[in-house]
Coordinates of C-alpha atoms (C1' of nucleotides) in Angstrom, one line a residue:
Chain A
X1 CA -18.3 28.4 18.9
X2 CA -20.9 26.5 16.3
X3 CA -20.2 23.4 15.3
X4 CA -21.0 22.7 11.1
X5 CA -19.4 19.6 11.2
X6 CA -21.1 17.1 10.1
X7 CA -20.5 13.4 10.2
X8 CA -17.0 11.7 10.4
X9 CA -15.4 12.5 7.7
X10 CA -15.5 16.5 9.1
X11 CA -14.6 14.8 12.3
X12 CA -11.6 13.6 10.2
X13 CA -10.7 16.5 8.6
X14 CA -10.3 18.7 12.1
X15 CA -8.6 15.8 13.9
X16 CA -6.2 16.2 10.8
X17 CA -6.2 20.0 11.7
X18 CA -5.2 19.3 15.1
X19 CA -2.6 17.5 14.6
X20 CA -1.4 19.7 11.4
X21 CA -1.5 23.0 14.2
X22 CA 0.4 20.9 16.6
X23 CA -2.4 21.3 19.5
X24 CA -2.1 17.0 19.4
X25 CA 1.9 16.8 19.0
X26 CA 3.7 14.0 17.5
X27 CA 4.2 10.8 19.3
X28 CA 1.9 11.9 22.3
X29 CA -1.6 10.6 22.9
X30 CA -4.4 12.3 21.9
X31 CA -7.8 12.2 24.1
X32 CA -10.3 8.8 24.7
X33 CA -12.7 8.2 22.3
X34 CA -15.6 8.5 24.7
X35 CA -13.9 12.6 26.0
X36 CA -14.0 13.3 22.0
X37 CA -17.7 12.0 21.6
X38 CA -18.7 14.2 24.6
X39 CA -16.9 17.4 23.3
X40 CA -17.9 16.8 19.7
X41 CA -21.5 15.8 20.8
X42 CA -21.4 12.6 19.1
X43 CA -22.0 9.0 19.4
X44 CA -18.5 6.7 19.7
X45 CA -18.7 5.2 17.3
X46 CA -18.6 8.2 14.8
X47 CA -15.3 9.3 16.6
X48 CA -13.9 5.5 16.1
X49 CA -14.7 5.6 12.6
X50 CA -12.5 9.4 11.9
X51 CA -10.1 8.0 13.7
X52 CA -10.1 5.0 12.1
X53 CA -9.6 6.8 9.0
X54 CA -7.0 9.0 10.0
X55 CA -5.0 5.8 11.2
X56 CA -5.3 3.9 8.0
X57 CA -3.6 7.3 6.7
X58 CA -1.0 7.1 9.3
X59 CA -1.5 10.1 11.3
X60 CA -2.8 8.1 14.2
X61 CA -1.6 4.9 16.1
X62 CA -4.0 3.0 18.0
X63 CA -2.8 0.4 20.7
X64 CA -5.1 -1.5 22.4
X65 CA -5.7 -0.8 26.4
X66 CA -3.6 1.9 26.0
X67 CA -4.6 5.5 24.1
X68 CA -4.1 6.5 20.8
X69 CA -1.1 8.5 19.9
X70 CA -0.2 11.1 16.9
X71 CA 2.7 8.6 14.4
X72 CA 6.1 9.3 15.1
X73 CA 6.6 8.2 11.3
X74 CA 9.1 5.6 9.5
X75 CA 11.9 4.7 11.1
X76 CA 14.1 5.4 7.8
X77 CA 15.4 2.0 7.7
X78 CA 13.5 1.6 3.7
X79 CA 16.6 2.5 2.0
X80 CA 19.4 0.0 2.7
X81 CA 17.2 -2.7 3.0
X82 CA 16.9 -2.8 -1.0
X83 CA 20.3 -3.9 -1.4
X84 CA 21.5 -7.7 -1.9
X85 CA 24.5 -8.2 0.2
X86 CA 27.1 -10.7 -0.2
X87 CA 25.9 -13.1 2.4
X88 CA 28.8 -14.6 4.1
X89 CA 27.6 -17.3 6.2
X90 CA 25.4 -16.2 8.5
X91 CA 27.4 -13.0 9.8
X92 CA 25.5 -10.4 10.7
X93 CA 25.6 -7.5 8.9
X94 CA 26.4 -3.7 10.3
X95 CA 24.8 -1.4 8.5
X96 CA 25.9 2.7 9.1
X97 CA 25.8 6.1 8.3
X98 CA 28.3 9.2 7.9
X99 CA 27.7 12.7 7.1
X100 CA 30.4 13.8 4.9
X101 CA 29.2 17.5 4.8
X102 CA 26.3 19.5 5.0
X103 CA 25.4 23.0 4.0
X104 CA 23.0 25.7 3.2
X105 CA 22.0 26.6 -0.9
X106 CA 19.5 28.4 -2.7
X107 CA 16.7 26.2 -3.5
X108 CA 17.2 24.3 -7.0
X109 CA 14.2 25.6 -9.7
X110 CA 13.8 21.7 -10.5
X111 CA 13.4 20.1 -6.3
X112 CA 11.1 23.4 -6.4
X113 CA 9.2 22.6 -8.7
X114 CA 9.3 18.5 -7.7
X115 CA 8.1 19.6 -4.2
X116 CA 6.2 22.6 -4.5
X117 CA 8.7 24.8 -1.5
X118 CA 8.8 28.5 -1.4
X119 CA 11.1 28.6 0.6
X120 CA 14.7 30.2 -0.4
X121 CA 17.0 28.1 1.1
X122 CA 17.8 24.4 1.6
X123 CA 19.8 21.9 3.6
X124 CA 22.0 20.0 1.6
X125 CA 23.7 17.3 3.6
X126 CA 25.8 14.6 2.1
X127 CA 25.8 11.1 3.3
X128 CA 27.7 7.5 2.4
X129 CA 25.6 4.7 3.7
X130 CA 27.8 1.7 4.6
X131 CA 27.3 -2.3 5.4
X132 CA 30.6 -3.6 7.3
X133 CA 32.4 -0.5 6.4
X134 CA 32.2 -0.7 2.8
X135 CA 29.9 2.5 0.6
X136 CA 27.5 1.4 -0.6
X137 CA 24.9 4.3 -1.3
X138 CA 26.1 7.9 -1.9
X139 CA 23.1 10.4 -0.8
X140 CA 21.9 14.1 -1.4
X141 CA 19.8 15.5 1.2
X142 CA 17.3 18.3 0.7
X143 CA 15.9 19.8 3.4
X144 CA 13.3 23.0 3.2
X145 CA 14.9 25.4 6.0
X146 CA 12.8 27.3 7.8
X147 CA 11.4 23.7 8.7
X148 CA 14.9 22.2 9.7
X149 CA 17.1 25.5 11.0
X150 CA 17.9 23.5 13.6
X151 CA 20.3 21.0 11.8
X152 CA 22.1 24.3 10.6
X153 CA 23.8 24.2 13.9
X154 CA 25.2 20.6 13.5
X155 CA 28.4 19.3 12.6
X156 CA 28.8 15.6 10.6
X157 CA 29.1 13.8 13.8
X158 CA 25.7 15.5 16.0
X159 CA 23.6 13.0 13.1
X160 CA 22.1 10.0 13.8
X161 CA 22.6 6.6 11.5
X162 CA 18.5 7.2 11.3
X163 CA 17.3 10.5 9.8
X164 CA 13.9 10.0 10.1
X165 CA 13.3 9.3 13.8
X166 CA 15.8 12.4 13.7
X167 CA 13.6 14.3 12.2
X168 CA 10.9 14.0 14.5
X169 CA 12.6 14.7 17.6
X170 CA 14.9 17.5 16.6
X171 CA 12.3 19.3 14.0
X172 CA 8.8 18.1 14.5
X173 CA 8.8 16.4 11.3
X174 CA 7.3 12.8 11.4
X175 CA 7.4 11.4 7.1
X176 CA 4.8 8.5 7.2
X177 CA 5.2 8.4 3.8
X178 CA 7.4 8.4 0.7
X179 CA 7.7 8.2 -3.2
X180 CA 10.8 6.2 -4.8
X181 CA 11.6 6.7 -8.3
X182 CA 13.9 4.1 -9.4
X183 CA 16.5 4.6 -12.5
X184 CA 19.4 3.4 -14.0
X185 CA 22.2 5.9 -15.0
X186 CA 26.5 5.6 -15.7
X187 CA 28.4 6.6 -12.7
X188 CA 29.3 10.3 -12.5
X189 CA 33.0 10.8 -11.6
X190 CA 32.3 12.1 -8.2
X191 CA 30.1 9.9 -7.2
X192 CA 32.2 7.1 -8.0
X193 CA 34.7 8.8 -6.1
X194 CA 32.9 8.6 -3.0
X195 CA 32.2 4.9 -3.7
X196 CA 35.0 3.5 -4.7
X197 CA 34.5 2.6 -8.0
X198 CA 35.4 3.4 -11.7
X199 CA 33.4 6.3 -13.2
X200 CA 30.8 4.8 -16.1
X201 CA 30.3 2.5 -13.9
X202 CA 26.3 1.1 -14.1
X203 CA 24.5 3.2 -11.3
X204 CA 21.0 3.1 -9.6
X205 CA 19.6 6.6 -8.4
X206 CA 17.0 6.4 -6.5
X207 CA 15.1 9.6 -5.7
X208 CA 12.4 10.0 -3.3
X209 CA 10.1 12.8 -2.1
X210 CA 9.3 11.7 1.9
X211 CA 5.9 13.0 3.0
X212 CA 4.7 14.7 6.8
X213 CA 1.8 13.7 8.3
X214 CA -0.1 16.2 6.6
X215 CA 0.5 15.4 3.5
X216 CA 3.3 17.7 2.8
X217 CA 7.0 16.9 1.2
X218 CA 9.5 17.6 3.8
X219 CA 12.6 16.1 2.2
X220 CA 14.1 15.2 -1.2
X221 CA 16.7 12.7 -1.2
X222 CA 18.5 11.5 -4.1
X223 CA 20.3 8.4 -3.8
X224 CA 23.2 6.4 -5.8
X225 CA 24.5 3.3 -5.9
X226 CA 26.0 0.1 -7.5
X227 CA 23.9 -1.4 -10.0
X228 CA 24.9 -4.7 -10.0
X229 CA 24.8 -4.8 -5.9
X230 CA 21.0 -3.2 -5.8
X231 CA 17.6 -4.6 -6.0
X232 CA 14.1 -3.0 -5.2
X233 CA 11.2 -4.6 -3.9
X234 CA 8.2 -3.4 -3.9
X235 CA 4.0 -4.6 -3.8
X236 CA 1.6 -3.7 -6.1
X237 CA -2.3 -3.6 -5.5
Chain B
X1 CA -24.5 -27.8 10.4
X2 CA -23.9 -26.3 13.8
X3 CA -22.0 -22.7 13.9
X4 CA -18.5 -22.5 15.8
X5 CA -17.8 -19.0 14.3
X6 CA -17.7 -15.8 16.6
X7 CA -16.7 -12.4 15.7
X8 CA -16.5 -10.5 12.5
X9 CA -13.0 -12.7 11.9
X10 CA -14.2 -15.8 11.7
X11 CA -17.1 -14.2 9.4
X12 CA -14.3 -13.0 7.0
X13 CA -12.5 -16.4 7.1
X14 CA -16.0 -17.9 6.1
X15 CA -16.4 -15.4 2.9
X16 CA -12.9 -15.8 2.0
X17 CA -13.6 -19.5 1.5
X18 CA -16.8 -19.2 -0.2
X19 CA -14.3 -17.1 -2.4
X20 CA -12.0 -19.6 -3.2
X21 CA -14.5 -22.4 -3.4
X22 CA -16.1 -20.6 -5.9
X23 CA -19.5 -20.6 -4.1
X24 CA -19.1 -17.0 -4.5
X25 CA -17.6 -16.2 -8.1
X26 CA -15.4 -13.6 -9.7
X27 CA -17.0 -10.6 -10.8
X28 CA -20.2 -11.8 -9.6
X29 CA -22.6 -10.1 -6.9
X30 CA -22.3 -11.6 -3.4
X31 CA -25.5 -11.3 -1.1
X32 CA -27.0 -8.2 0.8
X33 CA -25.6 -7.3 4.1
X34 CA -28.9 -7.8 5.7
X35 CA -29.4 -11.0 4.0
X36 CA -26.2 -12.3 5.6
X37 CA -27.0 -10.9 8.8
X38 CA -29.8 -13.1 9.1
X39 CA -28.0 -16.3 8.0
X40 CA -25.8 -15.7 10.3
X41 CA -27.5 -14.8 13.1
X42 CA -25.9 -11.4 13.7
X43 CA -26.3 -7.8 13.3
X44 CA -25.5 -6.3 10.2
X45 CA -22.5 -4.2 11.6
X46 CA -21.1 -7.3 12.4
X47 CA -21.1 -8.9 8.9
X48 CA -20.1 -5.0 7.6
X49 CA -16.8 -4.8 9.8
X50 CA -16.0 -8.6 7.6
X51 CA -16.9 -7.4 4.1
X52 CA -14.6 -4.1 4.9
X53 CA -12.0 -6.3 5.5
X54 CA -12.0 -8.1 2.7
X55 CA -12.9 -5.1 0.5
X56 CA -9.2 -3.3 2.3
X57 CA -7.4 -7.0 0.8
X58 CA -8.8 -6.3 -2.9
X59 CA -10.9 -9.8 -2.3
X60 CA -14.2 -8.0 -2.4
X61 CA -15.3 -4.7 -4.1
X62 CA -17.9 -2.8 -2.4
X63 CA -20.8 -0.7 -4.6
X64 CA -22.7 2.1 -3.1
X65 CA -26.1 1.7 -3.8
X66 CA -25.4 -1.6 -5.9
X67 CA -24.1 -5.2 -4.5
X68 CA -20.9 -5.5 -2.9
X69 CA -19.1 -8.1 -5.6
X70 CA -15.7 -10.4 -5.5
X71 CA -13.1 -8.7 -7.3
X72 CA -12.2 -9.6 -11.0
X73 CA -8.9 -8.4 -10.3
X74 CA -6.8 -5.9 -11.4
X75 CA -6.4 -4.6 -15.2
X76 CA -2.7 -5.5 -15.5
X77 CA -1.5 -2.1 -17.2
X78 CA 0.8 -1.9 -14.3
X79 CA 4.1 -2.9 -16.0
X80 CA 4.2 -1.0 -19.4
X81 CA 3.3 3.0 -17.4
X82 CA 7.3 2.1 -15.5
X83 CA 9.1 3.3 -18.7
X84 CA 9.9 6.3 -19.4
X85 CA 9.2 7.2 -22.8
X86 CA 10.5 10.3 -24.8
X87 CA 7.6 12.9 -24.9
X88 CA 7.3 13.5 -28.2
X89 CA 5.3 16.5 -28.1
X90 CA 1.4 15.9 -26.8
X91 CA 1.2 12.4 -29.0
X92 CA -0.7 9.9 -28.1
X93 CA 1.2 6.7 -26.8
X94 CA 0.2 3.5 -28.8
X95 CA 0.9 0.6 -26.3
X96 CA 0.3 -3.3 -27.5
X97 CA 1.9 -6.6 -26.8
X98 CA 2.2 -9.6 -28.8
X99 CA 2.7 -13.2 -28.3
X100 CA 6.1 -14.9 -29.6
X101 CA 5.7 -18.7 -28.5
X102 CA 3.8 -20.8 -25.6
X103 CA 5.1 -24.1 -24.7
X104 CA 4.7 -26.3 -21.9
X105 CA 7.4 -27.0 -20.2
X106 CA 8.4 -28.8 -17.2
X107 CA 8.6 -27.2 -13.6
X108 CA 11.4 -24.6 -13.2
X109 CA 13.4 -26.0 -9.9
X110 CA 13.3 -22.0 -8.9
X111 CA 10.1 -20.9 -9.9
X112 CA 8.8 -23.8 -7.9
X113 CA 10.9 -22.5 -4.9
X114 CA 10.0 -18.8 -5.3
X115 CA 5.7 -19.3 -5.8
X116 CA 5.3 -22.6 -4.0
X117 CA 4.3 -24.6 -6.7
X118 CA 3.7 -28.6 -6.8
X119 CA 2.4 -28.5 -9.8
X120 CA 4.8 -30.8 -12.7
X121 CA 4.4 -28.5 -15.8
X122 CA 4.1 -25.3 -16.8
X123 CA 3.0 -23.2 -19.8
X124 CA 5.6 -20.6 -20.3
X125 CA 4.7 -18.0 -22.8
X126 CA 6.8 -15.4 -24.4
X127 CA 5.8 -11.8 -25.1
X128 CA 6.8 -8.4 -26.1
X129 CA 5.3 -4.9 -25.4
X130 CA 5.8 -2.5 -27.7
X131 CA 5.2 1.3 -27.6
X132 CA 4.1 2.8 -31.1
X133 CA 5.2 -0.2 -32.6
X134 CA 9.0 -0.2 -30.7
X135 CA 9.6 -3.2 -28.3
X136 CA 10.5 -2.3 -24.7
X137 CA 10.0 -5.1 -22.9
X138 CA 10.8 -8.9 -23.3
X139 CA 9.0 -11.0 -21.0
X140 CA 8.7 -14.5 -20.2
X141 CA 5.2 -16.0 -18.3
X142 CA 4.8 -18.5 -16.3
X143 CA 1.6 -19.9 -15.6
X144 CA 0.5 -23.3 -13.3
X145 CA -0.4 -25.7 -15.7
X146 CA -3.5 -27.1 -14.1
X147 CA -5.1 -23.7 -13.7
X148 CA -4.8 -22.5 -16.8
X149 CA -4.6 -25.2 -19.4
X150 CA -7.6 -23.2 -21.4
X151 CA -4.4 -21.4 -22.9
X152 CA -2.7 -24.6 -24.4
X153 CA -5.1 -24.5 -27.0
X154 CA -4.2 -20.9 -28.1
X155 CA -2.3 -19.5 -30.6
X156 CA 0.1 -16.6 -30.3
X157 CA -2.5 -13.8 -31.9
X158 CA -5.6 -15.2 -29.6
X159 CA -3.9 -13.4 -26.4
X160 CA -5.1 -10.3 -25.8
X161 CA -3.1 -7.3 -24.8
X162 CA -3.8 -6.7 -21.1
X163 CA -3.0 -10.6 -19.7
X164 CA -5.1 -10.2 -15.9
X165 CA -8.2 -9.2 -17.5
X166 CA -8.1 -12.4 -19.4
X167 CA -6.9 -14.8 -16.7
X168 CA -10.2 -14.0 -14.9
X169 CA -12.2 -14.5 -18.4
X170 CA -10.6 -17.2 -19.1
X171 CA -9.6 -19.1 -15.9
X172 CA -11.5 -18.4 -13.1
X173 CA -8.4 -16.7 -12.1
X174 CA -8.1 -13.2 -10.9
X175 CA -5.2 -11.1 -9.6
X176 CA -5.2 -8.4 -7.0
X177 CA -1.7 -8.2 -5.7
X178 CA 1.8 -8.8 -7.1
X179 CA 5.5 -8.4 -5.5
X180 CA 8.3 -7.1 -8.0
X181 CA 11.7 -7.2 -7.9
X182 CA 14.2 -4.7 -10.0
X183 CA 17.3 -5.5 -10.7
X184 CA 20.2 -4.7 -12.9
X185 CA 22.1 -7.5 -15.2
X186 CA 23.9 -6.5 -18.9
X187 CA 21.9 -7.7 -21.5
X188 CA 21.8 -11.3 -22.5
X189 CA 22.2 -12.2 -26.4
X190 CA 18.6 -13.5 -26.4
X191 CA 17.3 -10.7 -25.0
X192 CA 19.2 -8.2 -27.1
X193 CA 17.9 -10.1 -30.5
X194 CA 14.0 -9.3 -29.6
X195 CA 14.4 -5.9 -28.0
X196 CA 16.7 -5.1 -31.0
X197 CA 20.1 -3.8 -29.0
X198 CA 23.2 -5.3 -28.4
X199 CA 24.5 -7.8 -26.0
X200 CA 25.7 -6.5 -22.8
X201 CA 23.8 -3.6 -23.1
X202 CA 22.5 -2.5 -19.5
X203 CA 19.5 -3.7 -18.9
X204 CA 16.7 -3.9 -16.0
X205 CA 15.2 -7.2 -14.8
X206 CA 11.9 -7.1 -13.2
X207 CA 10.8 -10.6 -11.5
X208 CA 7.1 -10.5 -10.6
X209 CA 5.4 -12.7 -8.5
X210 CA 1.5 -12.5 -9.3
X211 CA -1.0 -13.7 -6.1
X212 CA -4.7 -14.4 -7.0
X213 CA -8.0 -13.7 -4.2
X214 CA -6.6 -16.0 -1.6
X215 CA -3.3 -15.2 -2.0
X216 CA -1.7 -17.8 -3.5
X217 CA 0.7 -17.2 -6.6
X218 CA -0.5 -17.1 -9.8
X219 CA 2.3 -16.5 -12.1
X220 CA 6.3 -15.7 -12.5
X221 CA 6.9 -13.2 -14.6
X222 CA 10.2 -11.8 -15.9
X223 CA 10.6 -8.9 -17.8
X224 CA 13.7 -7.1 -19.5
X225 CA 14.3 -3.7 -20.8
X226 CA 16.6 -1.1 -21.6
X227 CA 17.6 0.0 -18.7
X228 CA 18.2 3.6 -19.8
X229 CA 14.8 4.0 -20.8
X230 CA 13.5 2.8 -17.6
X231 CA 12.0 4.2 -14.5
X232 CA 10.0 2.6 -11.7
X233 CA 8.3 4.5 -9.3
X234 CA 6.9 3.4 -5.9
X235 CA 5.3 4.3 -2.2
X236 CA 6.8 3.6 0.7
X237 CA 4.1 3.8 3.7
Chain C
dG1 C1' -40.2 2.7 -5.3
dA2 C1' -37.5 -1.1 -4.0
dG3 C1' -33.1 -2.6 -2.8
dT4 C1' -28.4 -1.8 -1.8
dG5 C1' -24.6 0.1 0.9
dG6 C1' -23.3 4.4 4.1
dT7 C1' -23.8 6.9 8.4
dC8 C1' -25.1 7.3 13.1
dT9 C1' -26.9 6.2 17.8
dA10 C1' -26.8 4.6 22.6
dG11 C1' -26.1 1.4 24.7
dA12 C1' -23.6 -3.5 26.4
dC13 C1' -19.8 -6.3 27.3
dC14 C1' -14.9 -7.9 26.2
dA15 C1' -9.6 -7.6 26.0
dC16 C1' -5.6 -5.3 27.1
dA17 C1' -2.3 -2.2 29.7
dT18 C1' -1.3 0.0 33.9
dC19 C1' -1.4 1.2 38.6
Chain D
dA1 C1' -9.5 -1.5 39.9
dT2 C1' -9.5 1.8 36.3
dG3 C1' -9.2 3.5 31.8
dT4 C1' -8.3 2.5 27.2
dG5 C1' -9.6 0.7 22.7
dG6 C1' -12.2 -3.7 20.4
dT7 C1' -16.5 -6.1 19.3
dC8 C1' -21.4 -6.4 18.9
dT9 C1' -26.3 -5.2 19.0
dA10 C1' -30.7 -3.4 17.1
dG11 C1' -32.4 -0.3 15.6
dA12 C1' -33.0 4.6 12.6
dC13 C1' -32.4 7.3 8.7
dC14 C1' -29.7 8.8 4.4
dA15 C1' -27.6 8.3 -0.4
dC16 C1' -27.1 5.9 -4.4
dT17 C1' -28.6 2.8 -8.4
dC18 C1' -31.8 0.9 -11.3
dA19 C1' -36.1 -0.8 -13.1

DNA sequence: GAGTGGTCTAGACCACATC
DNA sequence: ATGTGGTCTAGACCACTCA
């Protein structure tokens, strides 16, 4: 076994392959920085900088004192969070989930082409997000199936409130990242249906494409709501 | 002048306010890594690990091969690219702006809450951006009067089209982060009149907040647009 | 070619978490 | 006490920009 690599950034890219082939698995630790600068024959502080880089990416977690670990990803929480609630007093609110139903389909020609999967198939699962009990977000799931053939098995009830976290310990699927793609639309009957409300009504979809740690899309996810409850936040640099 | 600062921290803390003193200005060259080694009495790793940091904040901008500089800011194109507009064909899209009115006005009770601002006045300008000569987007400015009283001597047609740009030109001032918040409303009669639609059409609401090289807000912007014709898009990391 | 930042080394010592 | 990552040093050499 040669070694070509050169500098940190190669050092990167196979720590990224490591991780990508599963030999460093998600949410476990991967070796000290001084056993990696022995194996790769380098100094430490060319493995602190890859790893460095690979952490700024979110592939890596560093704690101090204790080792660094492979990201479990998000914890999924992003979506509700953009909606204003009717604060009353200072009651605490109670968010939750329900699958209403979930099922396999032939992949749709325009999530293909949005997410670049070859695969065949997809998981569609619908879900109502709720605060105290009231819908307040109506949500199509699409899930690439080879990847997720374990959900296939599931009824409503086996899901957690939290897909990501799900994702990670049922799949192997950690999403450290995600687009949003925020729009205005009038309600569709049968999504007003779900929520409770008059069909026309003003609507937000929000669509996102959630990423793995290697870059890849492993979900769509196309998400409705009331307009006049919603607002986005978001930072620009 | 004795030296109480230790560790590449306390180094960044030091640049940042040469920033905002203006010892070190916008745009302009800040000295050599070695140089500042020296003054400070440490190695030049040391004074590297505190100019990364304030290149990852957007305070600095670092140049292979030329001087690391302080940012001028960002270009402020970032609002117009969230609409959505009809593809007609491969043309090219003609974006502009134009000023309506400035006028200084007193202190908004709730833009002074929002940025944190003591000041007693403001200059509030109002603008519309236009796509191939159409108007999309209404928006109303508001700047700190202090800071950028240069502008009180303008007329309307002496503002350029990209507004950031010209705040560092101008006033010393230069953005390199901003918080928005989309919303929903119907459209208000005012609104309508500019943007040419009716009242009570829907309509999408985006309240910026703009924060300058030390991170202290800049301006309150709020925009309105049709909110069929808009989309925002986002990453969620 | 002179000056800048970018990469890398081989150490030292510190701060934190855990046993 | 041990092992981990965090900070720092004092060099060396490389890569880029520009006069």
């Amino acid at each position: 076994m040669e070694k070509i690599s050169l500098g940190y950034q190669s050092l990167a890219a196979t720590f990224r392959y490591k991780v990508e082939e599963g030999m460093w698995r998600i949410g476990e630790p991967i070796p000290s920085e001084a056993s990696l600068a022995k194996e790769y024959g380098v100094a430490v502080g060319t493995i602190r900088q890859a790893v460095a880089q690979l952490a700024d990416e979110g592939v890596l977690v560093k704690r101090h004192g204790k080792s660094t670990a492979v990201s479990s990803g998000l914890n999924g929480q992003s979506m509700l969070r953009f909606f204003r609630h009717q604060l009353d007093g200072q009651r605490q609110l109670a968010p939750s989930a329900m699958v209403l139903d979930l099922k396999e389909i032939a992949i749709d020609k325009n999530i293909a082409k949005l997410t670049g999967w070859s695969c065949k198939t997809l998981l569609k699962i619908h879900r109502v997000r709720l605060v105290d009990g009231n819908p307040l977000l109506y949500e199509m799931i699409y899930l690439p199936l080879p990847k997720f053939k374990k959900f296939l098995g599931y009824t409503p009830k086996d899901f957690e409130d939290l897909f990501y976290p799900m994702y990670a310990r049922s799949c192997g699927v950690a999403v450290i990242k995600a687009k949003d793609q925020v729009g205005f639309e009038l309600m569709k009957k049968a999504d007003a249906k779900v929520l409770s409300m008059k069909e026309g009504h003003p609507a937000v979809r929000v669509n996102r494409i959630a990423f793995d740690l290697t870059g890849k899309p492993v979900e769509y996810r196309s998400s409705v709501g009331d307009a006049m409850a919603f607002q986005y936040s978001a930072e620009v640099n």
